[in-house]
Amino acid sequence: MSEPIENVNDFIKKVLEIAFWVLIFLPMLIFPIILIVENYLPTKISTLMANPDPEMIFALLDSDFFRVAVFPGFTFAAGFAAFIGLWERKILAKMQMRVGPLYAGKFEGILQPIADLLKLMSKEIITPRGVDKPIFWAVPLITVAIAASLLAVIPLSETSVIARTDVGVLIIFAILSFFPIAALMAGWASNSKYPLIGALRALHQMVAYEIPMILAILGVVILSSSMNLLEIVRIQENIWFLFLLPIGAVVFFITALAELERVPFDLPEAESEIVTGWLTEYSGMLFGVILGIAVYVKFYAFAALFTVFFLGGWHGPSVIPAEIWFILKTFLVITLMIIPRGVYPRIRIDIMLRAGWAKLLMLSLLNIFVALLILELGILPVR
Amino acid sequence: MIDIPFLILSVLAIVTAIMALESKEIIYGAVSLAITFLMIAGFFIILQVPFLAMFQIIINVGAVAVIILFTVMLVGTGTVVATARDRKNSIFAITVGIVFAAGLIIILSQWPGAIRAVPISLSIKEWVGGIASMLIGPFTPVFLTAALLLTAALIGALTLAKSEGTPEEVKDG
């Protein structure tokens, strides 16, 4: 696109040129990729396109690939994440007597995520001169991969779950330990003051709040005597763990806010102090990938984990399907997590660390004590 | 019988282990070390012991690699170049490594358990129970010694940190 377009002739010429290159490259690149990928699917896409058969389509909907890529997996979570972004902006606007996004889409700016996406995609990606390029470019990919891998263990219902594993809680702990590494890598590779400060703050905060979070989940594990998330939800059929372990629920909620770097714990990306923290040097779609997809998918995953551990997962009157119950509860948790952003100021880092190491740790130990007491009194049947 | 995931994991583990030792920038070494630990967790998953795999990730990636990265970032500018190696030492190290590997191969090839692949299908309760009864049963002295060693290391680190005096100025990253 070097020459400026001045008249219709030029425009038609340009369009024909683009069409020519597309026709050249499409068979060369995209069709071989489809032919390779479809070997890993239960049905062949090329066969399906030639003669559509409803049974084959249903088989595709029931496959592992569909689960990972579409429904309980990534596409659903990313779409939900985009919606959370819009919902957050609307709620904050209403709390501050503003209107929020209004013009994109006919109703209350409902197409604003798509407008944001197009804006970010059309922006230039700047790689600053001093950065460490391999790590700098790897970080967006790594953050999205870590956030998305949390989705594998979250059960939306008995049937729509990706991994039915016995070590679900341990997998969550393992994935939690990757987030500070990604932040540190971003902060170091950016070769700039603010990202490094933000990354060190992120490390302090995540390490300090990981331990109370793990201990809070430990109470749930003690009561359900299983580390399988499906089993944890099944045992809450009659009574949610929110009522049995209220302290654990509060601790998990607060530590989730801290792990998500949300207000009042948004020190790693404090806009008014250190630009955007460890995201400062990222621009264009790289920033969009980290903030728009990774951070909000992580947000959805933590809200879903709160639902699994304390709100009884998919259980509810069977008027509505189980998945819808789960999504409704998750949505409620997300709304509760957004509200502090409109209410509280950012707290100082020493206060935050002292609260994490001293108070929340004590509370989570108390939570374990309560869980053991409940087991001893025999309120829940021991299995 | 060589399967593809095992091959990929082994190649990546060896390459990243060599990178962790040989890379000029320390931070690349630290990141490669984290990837090596991850690949070893992958071996545990192939061997159908997800419990051990997860603990490998939690401890080695979550704690050890983070501490190394943190130290590298706090101590230097990050572009610390490894000093020129002593050639005699490296030859000695390579010889010892080859002898050790040869010894391992000879010993393992004579052990019947190494060749036949035993598919393990135990539930997590049996696994955790087995590990717990081993730790509290025959391996109690080892367990206690390791705990004592870690406590001593912790106290030593605290003492070193205390006696440092004025905190060193952290240079710009």
XYZ file of C-alpha atoms in Angstrom:
556
model
C 0.000 0.000 0.000
C 2.743 2.440 -0.833
C 0.991 4.649 -3.387
C -1.950 6.754 -2.256
C -5.300 5.934 -3.845
C -6.541 8.921 -5.809
C -9.297 7.695 -8.133
C -11.573 4.753 -8.797
C -9.193 3.171 -11.281
C -6.451 2.984 -8.694
C -8.864 1.541 -6.196
C -10.015 -1.211 -8.571
C -6.420 -1.951 -9.456
C -5.552 -2.298 -5.797
C -8.492 -4.596 -5.090
C -7.618 -6.808 -8.050
C -4.018 -6.970 -6.914
C -5.024 -8.036 -3.435
C -7.436 -10.629 -4.854
C -4.638 -11.990 -7.023
C -2.294 -12.489 -4.092
C -5.037 -13.991 -1.978
C -5.822 -16.481 -4.743
C -2.161 -17.382 -4.953
C -1.568 -17.786 -1.225
C -4.838 -19.365 -0.126
C -4.192 -22.745 -1.753
C -0.549 -22.603 -0.832
C -1.001 -21.907 2.863
C -4.486 -22.413 4.206
C -5.646 -25.597 2.489
C -2.597 -27.658 3.519
C -3.114 -26.447 7.101
C -6.749 -27.584 6.994
C -5.736 -30.939 5.546
C -3.178 -31.451 8.296
C -5.398 -30.278 11.140
C -8.397 -32.367 10.158
C -6.412 -35.553 10.735
C -6.723 -34.809 14.444
C -10.510 -34.351 14.307
C -13.016 -37.198 14.595
C -14.514 -36.243 11.231
C -12.933 -34.788 8.121
C -13.941 -31.204 7.438
C -13.494 -31.649 3.686
C -15.832 -34.655 3.638
C -18.319 -32.803 5.814
C -18.338 -29.826 3.480
C -18.912 -32.055 0.465
C -21.890 -33.962 1.921
C -23.206 -32.583 5.207
C -24.467 -35.287 7.528
C -26.154 -34.280 10.834
C -24.758 -37.264 12.731
C -21.218 -36.329 11.822
C -21.823 -32.765 12.959
C -23.112 -34.039 16.310
C -20.047 -36.264 16.618
C -17.891 -33.178 16.060
C -19.821 -31.314 18.770
C -19.116 -34.153 21.200
C -15.395 -34.361 20.487
C -12.509 -33.319 22.706
C -11.418 -30.803 20.101
C -14.765 -29.019 20.327
C -14.587 -29.042 24.121
C -11.114 -27.547 24.209
C -11.542 -25.069 21.401
C -15.164 -23.998 21.661
C -17.643 -24.596 24.444
C -16.241 -24.986 27.904
C -12.896 -24.052 26.432
C -11.233 -21.122 24.835
C -13.718 -19.499 22.452
C -16.482 -19.416 25.043
C -14.140 -18.011 27.673
C -12.693 -15.391 25.325
C -16.174 -14.265 24.268
C -17.260 -14.156 27.887
C -14.093 -12.203 28.683
C -14.909 -9.616 26.018
C -18.369 -9.291 27.502
C -16.870 -8.875 31.008
C -14.809 -5.954 29.713
C -17.941 -4.209 28.471
C -19.900 -5.080 31.629
C -17.125 -3.693 33.826
C -17.089 -0.395 31.966
C -20.871 -0.100 32.113
C -21.063 -0.888 35.839
C -18.263 1.529 36.739
C -19.921 4.214 34.632
C -23.274 3.722 36.348
C -21.596 3.834 39.771
C -20.004 7.153 38.885
C -23.155 8.610 37.245
C -21.732 8.341 33.742
C -23.197 6.473 30.777
C -20.197 4.420 29.672
C -19.879 2.983 26.142
C -22.987 4.025 24.230
C -22.524 4.390 20.502
C -21.128 1.100 19.177
C -24.144 -1.111 18.540
C -27.769 -0.115 18.819
C -28.259 -1.011 22.493
C -26.067 0.455 25.250
C -22.816 0.099 23.304
C -23.070 -3.678 23.112
C -20.602 -3.895 20.208
C -17.902 -1.944 22.049
C -15.594 -5.010 22.514
C -15.568 -5.547 18.753
C -14.834 -1.871 18.160
C -11.968 -2.047 20.669
C -10.625 -5.168 19.004
C -10.643 -3.526 15.563
C -8.972 -0.417 16.987
C -6.206 -2.447 18.642
C -5.652 -4.566 15.534
C -5.256 -1.492 13.354
C -2.652 0.030 15.678
C 1.044 -0.320 15.085
C 2.994 -2.763 17.223
C 6.072 -0.964 18.454
C 9.052 -2.973 19.631
C 11.234 -0.554 21.614
C 14.924 -0.514 20.796
C 16.413 -1.919 23.992
C 14.031 -4.807 24.545
C 14.987 -8.457 24.604
C 13.018 -9.507 21.537
C 12.466 -13.268 22.006
C 11.172 -12.922 25.554
C 9.283 -9.715 24.773
C 7.348 -11.406 21.974
C 6.897 -14.668 23.843
C 5.229 -13.101 26.874
C 1.782 -12.385 25.299
C 1.635 -15.978 24.059
C 2.718 -17.339 27.447
C 0.218 -15.273 29.444
C -2.669 -16.334 27.206
C -1.570 -19.972 27.381
C -1.345 -19.909 31.189
C -4.723 -18.218 31.606
C -6.377 -20.576 29.130
C -4.922 -23.676 30.753
C -6.922 -22.826 33.886
C -10.061 -23.476 31.827
C -9.179 -27.155 31.382
C -10.174 -28.130 34.918
C -13.294 -25.979 35.360
C -16.445 -28.107 35.175
C -19.473 -26.268 33.790
C -21.649 -29.346 34.340
C -21.348 -33.129 34.635
C -20.857 -33.418 30.889
C -19.270 -30.181 29.711
C -15.840 -30.402 31.279
C -12.527 -30.758 29.470
C -10.285 -32.717 31.857
C -11.783 -35.173 34.339
C -8.710 -35.431 36.491
C -8.137 -36.479 40.078
C -5.562 -33.758 40.675
C -7.632 -30.737 39.623
C -6.799 -28.615 42.677
C -3.095 -29.382 42.302
C -3.256 -28.367 38.646
C -4.709 -25.021 39.725
C -1.851 -24.518 42.213
C 0.669 -25.430 39.532
C -0.807 -22.992 37.039
C -0.949 -20.242 39.674
C 2.813 -20.504 40.060
C 3.371 -19.551 36.411
C 1.796 -16.093 36.555
C 4.644 -14.339 38.428
C 7.171 -15.829 35.991
C 5.305 -14.346 33.024
C 5.092 -10.946 34.723
C 8.794 -11.038 35.637
C 9.771 -11.994 32.094
C 7.707 -9.123 30.679
C 9.139 -6.648 33.162
C 12.721 -7.708 32.545
C 12.481 -7.997 28.758
C 10.953 -4.534 28.398
C 14.251 -2.979 29.583
C 12.532 -0.030 31.194
C 11.984 1.292 34.708
C 8.241 1.057 35.117
C 7.789 -2.484 33.789
C 10.503 -3.759 36.144
C 8.946 -2.015 39.148
C 5.553 -3.360 38.166
C 6.906 -6.881 37.702
C 8.622 -6.872 41.095
C 5.414 -5.643 42.699
C 3.479 -8.359 40.878
C 5.912 -10.975 42.160
C 5.688 -9.776 45.775
C 1.922 -9.633 45.618
C 1.336 -12.957 43.887
C 3.727 -14.900 46.102
C 2.277 -13.335 49.252
C -1.330 -14.037 48.299
C -0.814 -17.470 46.756
C -0.339 -19.109 50.152
C -3.584 -17.896 51.804
C -5.423 -18.855 48.617
C -4.016 -22.393 48.685
C -4.845 -22.749 52.390
C -8.384 -21.449 51.771
C -8.901 -24.107 49.093
C -7.434 -26.692 51.474
C -10.493 -26.351 53.701
C -12.698 -27.264 50.755
C -10.435 -30.209 49.933
C -10.631 -31.447 53.531
C -14.428 -31.308 53.547
C -14.927 -32.970 50.178
C -11.975 -35.373 50.700
C -11.174 -35.103 47.006
C -9.052 -32.959 44.720
C -11.338 -33.612 41.779
C -13.343 -30.474 40.990
C -16.300 -32.542 39.766
C -16.364 -34.359 43.102
C -16.099 -31.053 44.978
C -19.184 -29.762 43.168
C -21.107 -33.030 43.602
C -20.761 -32.981 47.391
C -22.254 -29.475 47.518
C -25.603 -30.654 46.203
C -27.435 -30.005 49.474
C -25.383 -27.268 51.093
C -22.877 -24.898 49.520
C -19.447 -24.551 51.074
C -20.092 -20.801 51.272
C -22.294 -21.488 54.324
C -19.970 -24.062 55.866
C -16.709 -22.174 55.279
C -17.576 -18.463 55.154
C -14.048 -17.479 56.268
C -12.503 -19.507 53.472
C -14.824 -17.904 50.938
C -13.875 -14.401 52.077
C -10.156 -15.236 52.013
C -10.440 -16.792 48.558
C -12.350 -13.766 47.281
C -9.759 -11.279 48.562
C -6.789 -13.322 47.366
C -8.445 -13.750 43.975
C -8.697 -9.957 43.713
C -4.984 -9.740 44.537
C -3.978 -12.483 42.096
C -5.995 -10.788 39.374
C -4.256 -7.458 40.114
C -7.603 -5.741 40.498
C -8.483 -2.709 42.602
C -7.718 -2.313 45.534
C -4.694 -4.533 44.803
C -3.795 -3.155 41.372
C -0.302 -2.079 42.428
C 1.467 -3.928 39.586
C -0.363 -1.813 37.020
C -1.030 1.354 38.990
C -1.788 3.799 36.190
C -1.259 6.923 38.247
C 2.164 5.841 39.571
C 3.963 3.546 37.132
C 2.134 4.022 33.783
C 0.723 0.493 33.276
C 3.224 -1.528 35.275
C 4.657 -4.544 33.491
C 2.492 -3.870 30.419
C 3.933 -0.419 29.754
C 6.080 -1.186 26.728
C 3.463 -3.264 24.936
C 1.417 -1.635 22.219
C -1.173 -2.479 19.622
C -2.455 -6.008 19.485
C 0.261 -7.331 21.830
C -1.274 -5.170 24.555
C -4.708 -6.271 23.386
C -3.749 -9.928 23.668
C -2.421 -9.553 27.204
C -5.014 -7.196 28.642
C -8.035 -8.142 26.553
C -7.684 -11.907 26.435
C -5.238 -13.140 29.077
C -6.270 -10.886 31.954
C -9.996 -11.249 31.405
C -9.875 -14.999 30.737
C -8.007 -15.253 34.039
C -10.727 -13.113 35.617
C -13.423 -15.466 34.300
C -11.427 -18.501 35.463
C -11.071 -17.215 39.029
C -14.760 -16.299 39.245
C -15.601 -19.779 37.935
C -13.291 -21.328 40.537
C -15.069 -19.385 43.290
C -18.335 -20.786 41.942
C -16.915 -24.310 41.935
C -15.414 -24.152 45.402
C -18.016 -22.175 47.324
C -21.217 -21.604 45.339
C -22.068 -25.186 44.487
C -21.073 -25.134 40.826
C -23.913 -26.143 38.538
C -26.404 -27.110 41.275
C -29.736 -25.332 41.260
C -33.401 -25.973 40.519
C -33.489 -27.941 37.278
C -35.771 -25.430 35.560
C -32.688 -24.006 33.900
C -29.919 -26.196 32.422
C -26.864 -26.796 34.616
C -24.476 -24.822 32.409
C -26.722 -21.755 32.597
C -26.774 -22.002 36.402
C -23.009 -22.118 36.428
C -22.700 -19.123 34.106
C -25.240 -17.131 36.142
C -23.369 -17.763 39.398
C -20.045 -16.929 37.763
C -21.554 -13.736 36.426
C -22.713 -12.789 39.925
C -19.194 -13.359 41.295
C -17.696 -11.292 38.481
C -20.055 -8.424 39.273
C -19.079 -8.608 42.945
C -15.405 -8.522 41.929
C -15.930 -5.488 39.703
C -17.730 -3.377 42.324
C -14.625 -2.695 44.531
C -13.047 -0.956 41.574
C -15.661 1.753 41.794
C -15.514 2.011 45.569
C -12.027 1.557 47.009
C -8.763 3.436 46.452
C -5.499 1.602 45.824
C -3.787 0.574 49.063
C -0.108 0.931 49.875
C 2.144 -2.047 49.180
C 3.411 -2.479 52.757
C -0.150 -2.513 54.113
C -1.123 -5.009 51.455
C 1.811 -7.337 52.156
C 1.250 -7.175 55.915
C -2.432 -7.968 55.424
C -1.532 -10.899 53.202
C 1.168 -12.462 55.343
C -0.295 -11.724 58.780
C -4.056 -11.465 58.621
C -5.160 -13.536 55.643
C -2.768 -16.354 56.563
C -4.223 -16.479 60.078
C -7.757 -16.402 58.694
C -7.042 -19.230 56.282
C -5.552 -21.343 59.091
C -8.711 -20.624 61.094
C -10.654 -21.788 58.043
C -8.852 -25.132 58.089
C -9.679 -25.430 61.789
C -13.367 -24.798 61.008
C -13.260 -27.442 58.279
C -11.751 -29.985 60.677
C -14.371 -29.066 63.295
C -17.165 -29.662 60.779
C -15.682 -33.058 59.932
C -15.417 -33.879 63.641
C -19.012 -32.872 64.366
C -20.155 -34.980 61.413
C -22.258 -32.352 59.649
C -21.092 -33.703 56.298
C -20.926 -37.449 55.729
C -17.315 -38.564 55.630
C -16.483 -40.735 52.657
C 9.216 -48.477 20.749
C 9.704 -44.728 20.704
C 6.678 -42.512 20.875
C 6.646 -38.942 19.650
C 5.743 -37.061 22.893
C 8.572 -38.802 24.728
C 11.003 -37.878 21.964
C 9.929 -34.226 21.908
C 10.111 -33.975 25.697
C 13.555 -35.574 25.866
C 15.018 -33.401 23.129
C 13.576 -30.227 24.665
C 14.707 -31.219 28.155
C 18.276 -31.861 27.019
C 18.471 -28.740 24.850
C 17.098 -26.462 27.557
C 19.353 -28.070 30.164
C 22.389 -27.334 28.005
C 21.101 -23.794 27.425
C 20.651 -23.327 31.163
C 24.338 -24.102 31.634
C 25.840 -22.481 28.595
C 23.786 -19.383 27.767
C 25.684 -16.111 28.050
C 22.796 -14.207 29.622
C 21.866 -15.483 33.032
C 18.177 -14.760 32.611
C 18.004 -16.984 29.524
C 19.603 -19.680 31.627
C 17.012 -19.222 34.361
C 14.102 -19.397 31.910
C 15.583 -22.488 30.238
C 15.961 -24.094 33.644
C 12.248 -23.500 34.262
C 11.463 -25.124 30.896
C 13.660 -28.105 31.814
C 11.689 -28.597 35.023
C 8.478 -28.389 32.992
C 9.690 -31.078 30.586
C 10.539 -33.357 33.503
C 6.971 -32.851 34.740
C 5.945 -33.955 31.249
C 7.869 -37.220 31.769
C 5.890 -37.822 34.954
C 2.649 -37.277 33.040
C 3.745 -39.786 30.398
C 4.480 -42.238 33.224
C 0.899 -41.656 34.460
C 1.794 -40.082 37.792
C 0.073 -36.673 37.476
C 0.377 -36.167 41.240
C 4.173 -36.097 41.070
C 4.066 -34.032 37.878
C 2.018 -31.322 39.542
C 4.302 -31.234 42.571
C 7.295 -31.026 40.239
C 5.740 -27.925 38.666
C 4.625 -26.362 41.956
C 7.984 -26.746 43.669
C 10.523 -26.472 40.888
C 8.840 -23.999 38.561
C 6.794 -22.146 41.156
C 9.412 -21.779 43.850
C 12.920 -22.593 42.597
C 12.721 -20.893 39.198
C 10.996 -17.834 40.650
C 13.670 -17.471 43.312
C 16.428 -17.759 40.694
C 14.770 -15.203 38.410
C 14.191 -12.871 41.343
C 17.810 -13.107 42.438
C 19.125 -12.517 38.932
C 16.941 -9.469 38.573
C 17.827 -7.989 41.939
C 21.550 -8.672 41.797
C 22.683 -7.625 38.367
C 21.578 -5.593 35.424
C 20.374 -8.795 33.812
C 22.984 -8.665 31.083
C 25.595 -10.346 33.209
C 27.984 -12.164 30.902
C 29.386 -15.432 32.158
C 33.113 -15.248 32.719
C 35.427 -17.195 30.464
C 35.521 -20.776 31.553
C 38.526 -22.689 32.657
C 39.222 -25.080 29.808
C 40.762 -27.768 31.970
C 37.728 -27.762 34.258
C 35.283 -28.092 31.380
C 37.161 -31.070 29.935
C 37.134 -32.669 33.368
C 33.388 -31.985 33.735
C 32.590 -33.456 30.321
C 34.643 -36.581 31.119
C 32.873 -37.065 34.435
C 29.507 -36.551 32.765
C 30.213 -39.116 30.049
C 31.486 -41.662 32.575
C 28.428 -41.134 34.746
C 26.050 -41.487 31.776
C 27.848 -44.653 30.611
C 27.624 -46.101 34.089
C 23.929 -45.343 34.296
C 23.266 -46.935 30.912
C 25.218 -50.081 31.860
C 23.466 -50.458 35.202
C 19.983 -49.726 33.859
C 20.343 -52.035 30.878
C 21.006 -54.923 33.264
C 17.989 -54.089 35.413
C 14.883 -55.869 34.103
C 12.471 -53.208 35.370
C 13.885 -50.609 33.034
C 12.947 -52.349 29.827
C 9.426 -53.496 30.447
C 6.982 -50.641 30.643
C 4.560 -51.102 33.519
C 1.307 -49.221 33.052
C 0.282 -47.870 36.430
C -3.396 -47.231 36.991
C -3.745 -46.337 40.650
C -6.216 -43.783 41.951
C -4.933 -40.648 43.611
C -5.914 -41.880 47.066
C -3.736 -44.966 46.690
C -0.895 -42.828 45.380
C -1.005 -40.214 48.094
C -1.570 -42.871 50.720
C 1.415 -44.836 49.469
C 3.687 -41.815 49.457
C 2.505 -40.742 52.911
C 2.994 -44.170 54.491
C 6.466 -44.364 52.940
C 7.414 -40.938 54.305
C 6.173 -41.760 57.783
C 7.305 -45.397 57.626
C 10.734 -46.474 56.354
C 11.892 -43.081 55.091
C 11.319 -41.066 58.268
C 15.054 -40.415 58.964
C 15.624 -39.164 55.398
C 12.519 -37.004 55.612
C 13.582 -35.473 58.924
C 17.147 -34.910 57.693
C 15.862 -33.082 54.620
C 13.607 -30.942 56.792
C 16.528 -30.124 59.125
C 18.739 -29.256 56.156
C 16.122 -26.913 54.715
C 15.651 -25.215 58.081
C 19.414 -24.761 58.420
C 19.548 -23.289 54.902
C 16.726 -20.911 55.788
C 18.472 -19.740 58.966
C 21.729 -19.382 57.041
C 20.070 -17.275 54.381
C 18.500 -15.078 57.056
C 21.869 -14.637 58.769
C 23.552 -13.737 55.482
C 20.810 -11.262 54.665
C 21.096 -9.695 58.137
C 24.865 -9.323 58.062
C 24.812 -7.663 54.652
C 24.802 -4.218 56.254
C 23.539 -1.423 54.066
C 21.342 -2.738 51.278
C 23.086 -2.724 47.957
C 21.828 -0.237 45.421
C 19.739 -1.936 42.739
C 20.764 -0.856 39.300
C 18.283 -0.076 36.577
C 16.984 -3.121 34.750
